[in-house]
CSV table of C-alpha atoms in Angstrom, one decimal:
chain,number,residue,atom,x,y,z
A,17,MET,CA,53.3,-71.4,-30.1
A,18,GLY,CA,54.4,-70.6,-33.6
A,19,LYS,CA,53.4,-67.6,-35.8
A,20,THR,CA,49.8,-68.1,-37.0
A,21,SER,CA,48.2,-65.5,-39.1
A,22,PHE,CA,44.4,-65.1,-40.0
A,23,HIS,CA,42.5,-63.4,-42.9
A,24,ASN,CA,43.4,-59.9,-43.6
A,25,MET,CA,46.0,-59.9,-41.1
A,26,ALA,CA,43.3,-58.6,-38.5
A,27,LEU,CA,44.5,-61.1,-35.8
A,28,GLU,CA,48.0,-62.5,-35.8
A,29,PHE,CA,50.1,-64.5,-33.1
A,30,ILE,CA,53.6,-63.0,-33.4
A,31,GLU,CA,55.2,-65.0,-30.6
A,32,ARG,CA,54.4,-67.1,-27.7
A,33,ASN,CA,53.3,-64.1,-25.6
A,34,GLN,CA,52.5,-61.5,-28.1
A,35,ILE,CA,49.4,-61.0,-30.5
A,36,ARG,CA,49.0,-58.3,-33.1
A,37,ILE,CA,45.4,-56.9,-33.8
A,38,ASN,CA,45.1,-54.7,-36.8
A,39,GLY,CA,48.8,-53.6,-36.4
A,40,LYS,CA,48.6,-53.1,-32.6
A,41,ASP,CA,51.1,-55.5,-30.6
A,42,LEU,CA,49.6,-56.6,-27.4
A,43,ALA,CA,51.0,-58.9,-24.5
A,44,LEU,CA,49.3,-62.3,-24.5
A,45,ALA,CA,49.1,-64.5,-21.4
A,46,VAL,CA,49.5,-68.2,-22.1
A,47,ILE,CA,47.7,-70.2,-19.6
A,48,ASP,CA,49.0,-73.8,-19.0
A,49,PRO,CA,47.0,-75.8,-17.8
A,50,PRO,CA,44.0,-73.9,-19.0
A,51,PHE,CA,41.5,-72.6,-16.5
A,52,LYS,CA,38.3,-74.6,-15.8
A,53,ASP,CA,36.4,-72.3,-18.5
A,54,GLY,CA,38.8,-73.5,-21.2
A,55,ASN,CA,40.6,-70.2,-21.1
A,56,SER,CA,44.2,-70.7,-22.2
A,57,LEU,CA,45.1,-67.5,-24.2
A,58,LEU,CA,44.3,-64.1,-22.7
A,59,VAL,CA,44.7,-60.5,-23.7
A,60,GLU,CA,43.9,-57.9,-20.8
A,61,ALA,CA,43.6,-54.2,-21.8
A,62,THR,CA,41.9,-51.0,-21.0
A,63,SER,CA,40.4,-48.0,-23.2
A,64,ASP,CA,40.9,-45.6,-20.1
A,65,THR,CA,43.8,-43.4,-21.5
A,66,THR,CA,44.5,-42.1,-17.8
A,67,ASN,CA,45.4,-45.6,-16.7
A,68,THR,CA,49.2,-46.1,-16.9
A,69,HIS,CA,49.4,-49.3,-15.8
A,70,GLN,CA,47.6,-51.4,-18.5
A,71,GLN,CA,48.0,-51.8,-22.3
A,72,LYS,CA,45.5,-49.9,-24.3
A,73,LEU,CA,42.9,-51.5,-26.7
A,74,PHE,CA,39.7,-50.0,-28.0
A,75,VAL,CA,36.7,-52.0,-29.2
A,76,GLY,CA,37.0,-50.3,-32.6
A,77,ASP,CA,40.6,-52.0,-33.0
A,78,LEU,CA,38.7,-55.1,-33.3
A,79,GLN,CA,37.1,-54.2,-36.9
A,80,ARG,CA,37.7,-57.1,-39.3
A,81,VAL,CA,38.2,-59.5,-36.6
A,82,LEU,CA,35.7,-62.3,-37.2
A,83,GLY,CA,34.3,-65.0,-34.9
A,84,ASN,CA,35.9,-67.7,-36.8
A,85,MET,CA,39.3,-66.1,-36.4
A,86,LEU,CA,39.2,-66.6,-32.6
A,87,PRO,CA,41.1,-69.9,-31.6
A,88,LYS,CA,39.7,-72.1,-29.0
A,89,GLY,CA,40.4,-70.9,-25.6
A,90,PHE,CA,41.2,-67.4,-26.6
A,91,GLN,CA,39.7,-64.3,-24.7
A,92,ILE,CA,40.2,-60.4,-25.0
A,93,THR,CA,39.0,-58.4,-21.9
A,94,ILE,CA,38.6,-54.6,-22.2
A,95,TYR,CA,38.1,-52.5,-19.2
A,96,ARG,CA,36.2,-49.3,-19.5
A,97,PRO,CA,35.3,-49.5,-23.3
A,98,GLU,CA,33.9,-46.6,-25.2
A,99,ALA,CA,30.1,-47.3,-25.2
A,100,GLN,CA,26.7,-45.6,-25.5
A,101,THR,CA,25.7,-47.4,-22.4
A,102,LYS,CA,27.9,-45.3,-20.1
A,103,GLY,CA,27.6,-47.8,-17.1
A,104,LEU,CA,29.0,-50.6,-19.5
A,105,ASP,CA,32.3,-50.9,-17.7
A,106,PHE,CA,33.8,-54.2,-19.1
A,107,VAL,CA,33.7,-56.2,-22.3
A,108,ALA,CA,34.9,-59.8,-22.9
A,109,ILE,CA,35.2,-61.4,-26.4
A,110,GLU,CA,36.0,-65.1,-26.3
A,111,ASN,CA,36.0,-68.5,-27.7
A,112,LEU,CA,35.8,-70.7,-24.6
A,113,LEU,CA,34.0,-73.9,-23.7
A,114,LYS,CA,30.7,-72.3,-24.6
A,115,GLY,CA,31.6,-71.1,-27.9
A,116,CYS,CA,32.1,-67.4,-29.4
A,117,ARG,CA,30.5,-65.1,-26.9
A,118,LEU,CA,30.7,-61.3,-26.1
A,119,THR,CA,29.9,-60.3,-22.4
A,120,VAL,CA,29.5,-57.0,-21.2
A,121,ILE,CA,29.0,-56.0,-17.7
A,122,ILE,CA,27.0,-52.8,-16.5
A,123,GLY,CA,27.5,-51.4,-13.0
A,124,LEU,CA,24.9,-49.4,-11.2
A,125,SER,CA,25.1,-48.1,-7.7
A,126,PHE,CA,22.2,-47.2,-5.3
A,127,GLN,CA,23.9,-43.8,-4.6
A,128,SER,CA,24.2,-42.9,-8.2
A,129,TRP,CA,20.8,-44.1,-9.2
A,130,GLU,CA,18.8,-41.1,-10.1
A,131,GLN,CA,15.4,-42.5,-11.4
A,132,ARG,CA,12.2,-42.7,-9.6
A,133,LEU,CA,12.3,-46.6,-9.7
A,134,ASN,CA,13.6,-49.3,-7.6
A,135,LEU,CA,16.9,-50.2,-8.9
A,136,ILE,CA,16.7,-53.9,-8.0
A,137,HIS,CA,13.3,-54.1,-9.7
A,138,PHE,CA,14.4,-52.2,-12.7
A,139,SER,CA,17.6,-54.3,-13.2
A,140,ASN,CA,15.7,-57.5,-13.0
A,141,HIS,CA,13.1,-56.4,-15.5
A,142,PHE,CA,16.1,-55.1,-17.7
A,143,CYS,CA,17.6,-58.7,-17.8
A,144,VAL,CA,14.2,-60.4,-18.7
A,145,GLU,CA,13.7,-57.8,-21.5
A,146,ALA,CA,17.3,-58.1,-22.8
A,147,GLU,CA,17.0,-61.8,-23.1
A,148,ARG,CA,13.6,-61.4,-24.8
A,149,THR,CA,14.0,-58.7,-27.1
A,150,LEU,CA,17.8,-58.2,-27.9
A,151,PRO,CA,19.2,-60.1,-31.1
A,152,LYS,CA,21.6,-62.8,-30.1
A,153,CYS,CA,21.5,-62.1,-26.4
A,154,HIS,CA,22.1,-65.5,-24.7
A,155,THR,CA,21.9,-64.7,-21.1
A,156,ALA,CA,21.4,-61.7,-19.0
A,157,ASP,CA,21.8,-61.8,-15.2
A,158,MET,CA,21.8,-59.5,-12.3
A,159,SER,CA,23.6,-59.8,-9.1
A,160,ARG,CA,23.5,-57.2,-6.2
A,161,SER,CA,25.6,-56.2,-3.3
A,162,GLU,CA,25.4,-53.8,-0.3
A,163,VAL,CA,26.2,-50.8,-2.7
A,164,GLY,CA,24.5,-51.8,-6.1
A,165,VAL,CA,24.0,-54.0,-8.9
A,166,SER,CA,26.0,-55.7,-11.6
A,167,ILE,CA,24.1,-56.8,-14.9
A,168,SER,CA,26.0,-59.3,-17.1
A,169,CYS,CA,24.6,-59.8,-20.7
A,170,SER,CA,26.1,-62.3,-23.0
A,171,PHE,CA,25.6,-62.5,-26.8
A,172,GLU,CA,26.3,-65.0,-29.4
A,173,ILE,CA,29.2,-64.2,-32.1
A,174,GLN,CA,28.6,-66.2,-35.4
A,175,PRO,CA,31.6,-67.2,-37.5
A,176,ASN,CA,31.4,-64.4,-39.9
A,177,ASP,CA,30.4,-61.7,-37.2
A,178,ASP,CA,32.7,-58.8,-37.0
A,179,CYS,CA,33.6,-58.6,-33.3
A,180,TYR,CA,33.6,-54.8,-33.3
A,181,GLN,CA,30.1,-54.7,-35.2
A,182,ALA,CA,28.7,-57.2,-32.5
A,183,PHE,CA,29.7,-54.9,-29.6
A,184,GLN,CA,28.2,-52.0,-31.4
A,185,GLU,CA,24.9,-53.9,-31.9
A,186,ALA,CA,25.0,-55.1,-28.4
A,187,ASP,CA,25.6,-51.7,-26.8
A,188,ARG,CA,23.2,-50.0,-28.9
A,189,GLY,CA,20.5,-52.4,-28.0
A,190,LEU,CA,21.2,-52.1,-24.3
A,191,SER,CA,21.2,-48.2,-24.4
A,192,GLU,CA,18.0,-48.3,-26.3
A,193,LEU,CA,16.2,-50.8,-24.1
A,194,TYR,CA,17.3,-48.8,-21.1
A,195,LYS,CA,15.6,-45.8,-22.4
A,196,GLN,CA,12.5,-47.7,-23.5
A,197,LEU,CA,11.8,-49.1,-20.1
A,198,LEU,CA,12.2,-45.8,-18.5
A,199,LYS,CA,9.7,-44.5,-21.0
A,200,ASN,CA,7.5,-47.3,-20.5
A,201,ALA,CA,7.6,-46.3,-16.6
A,202,GLY,CA,6.2,-42.9,-17.4
A,203,ILE,CA,9.6,-41.3,-16.8
A,204,ASP,CA,10.0,-38.5,-19.5
A,205,GLN,CA,13.2,-37.0,-18.3
A,206,VAL,CA,15.4,-39.8,-19.4
A,207,SER,CA,19.2,-39.6,-18.8
A,208,PRO,CA,21.3,-40.0,-21.8
A,209,SER,CA,22.2,-43.5,-20.9
A,210,ILE,CA,23.0,-45.7,-17.8
A,211,LYS,CA,25.1,-43.6,-15.7
A,212,ALA,CA,28.4,-44.8,-14.7
A,213,ILE,CA,29.6,-45.0,-11.1
A,214,GLU,CA,32.1,-42.9,-9.8
A,215,PRO,CA,35.4,-44.6,-9.1
A,216,THR,CA,35.2,-44.2,-5.5
A,217,GLU,CA,36.9,-46.7,-3.1
A,218,GLY,CA,33.7,-48.5,-2.1
A,219,TYR,CA,32.5,-48.7,-5.7
A,220,THR,CA,36.0,-50.0,-7.1
A,221,ARG,CA,36.3,-52.7,-4.6
A,222,TRP,CA,32.6,-53.7,-5.0
A,223,TRP,CA,32.8,-53.8,-8.8
A,224,VAL,CA,36.1,-56.0,-8.6
A,225,ARG,CA,34.6,-58.4,-6.2
A,226,TYR,CA,31.1,-58.8,-7.7
A,227,ALA,CA,31.5,-58.3,-11.5
A,228,ILE,CA,35.0,-59.0,-12.6
A,229,VAL,CA,36.0,-61.9,-10.2
A,230,PRO,CA,33.1,-64.2,-11.2
A,231,LEU,CA,33.5,-63.4,-14.9
A,232,LEU,CA,37.3,-64.0,-14.9
A,233,SER,CA,37.1,-67.4,-13.2
A,234,GLY,CA,40.0,-69.5,-12.3
A,235,GLY,CA,42.3,-66.6,-11.5
A,236,VAL,CA,42.3,-64.6,-14.8
A,237,GLY,CA,42.7,-61.1,-14.5
A,238,ALA,CA,44.8,-61.4,-11.1
A,239,ALA,CA,47.1,-58.7,-12.0
A,240,LEU,CA,44.1,-56.3,-13.0
A,241,VAL,CA,42.3,-57.2,-9.8
A,242,ALA,CA,45.2,-56.5,-7.6
A,243,TRP,CA,45.9,-53.2,-9.3
A,244,LEU,CA,42.3,-52.0,-9.0
A,245,LEU,CA,42.0,-53.0,-5.4
A,246,SER,CA,45.3,-51.2,-4.5
A,247,ASN,CA,44.4,-48.1,-6.4
A,248,ALA,CA,40.7,-47.8,-5.2
A,249,GLY,CA,39.7,-44.3,-4.8
A,250,LYS,CA,43.0,-43.0,-6.2
A,251,THR,CA,41.8,-42.5,-9.9
């Protein structure tokens, strides 16, 4: 791959395995042949400053990166992004077979759920209302396991949408929806936002198995998955 630059130099391919996002150089995985979802270019990173095994990227670093700058087959994944929705553990910004999308994953465990509501029922209702009320929300799905639930919400990114602003809008909408659903249920003592699950061994393995693996289909994120599983409960 030759050097290819984009408007305002917000997104620039430096070499075959390197990309520059607003002046920050990051490793780029070139997948050949592409995975079944069309992913052929992948950047994996984390916003967790205590994680010494992965490259660092914050959603704020994506300012001025527009939807029309994302080449076909491109995906950026950020683990533990800074968010209002504290249970929001993962975000993917991509231009794959289904077009430009922003997907977030929220993880909630039965053990850490503090509200006087059934977590499964609340999560199902949350998904229905997210699709119905949140701008650009394309799909919202919930999956469950023996320890908790994973909520995956996908939002459309238009050609002129700023990726950072798109995330902020989605994050703000999810956080406000959560609080509104609790208020509608008559719960006055609202927690600040969705509570993140503590990184215990059981949760980490569940989160990787039921949240990350289905999203990163075809083997994408294998290094991240292997590290998370091997370090479950150590962080």
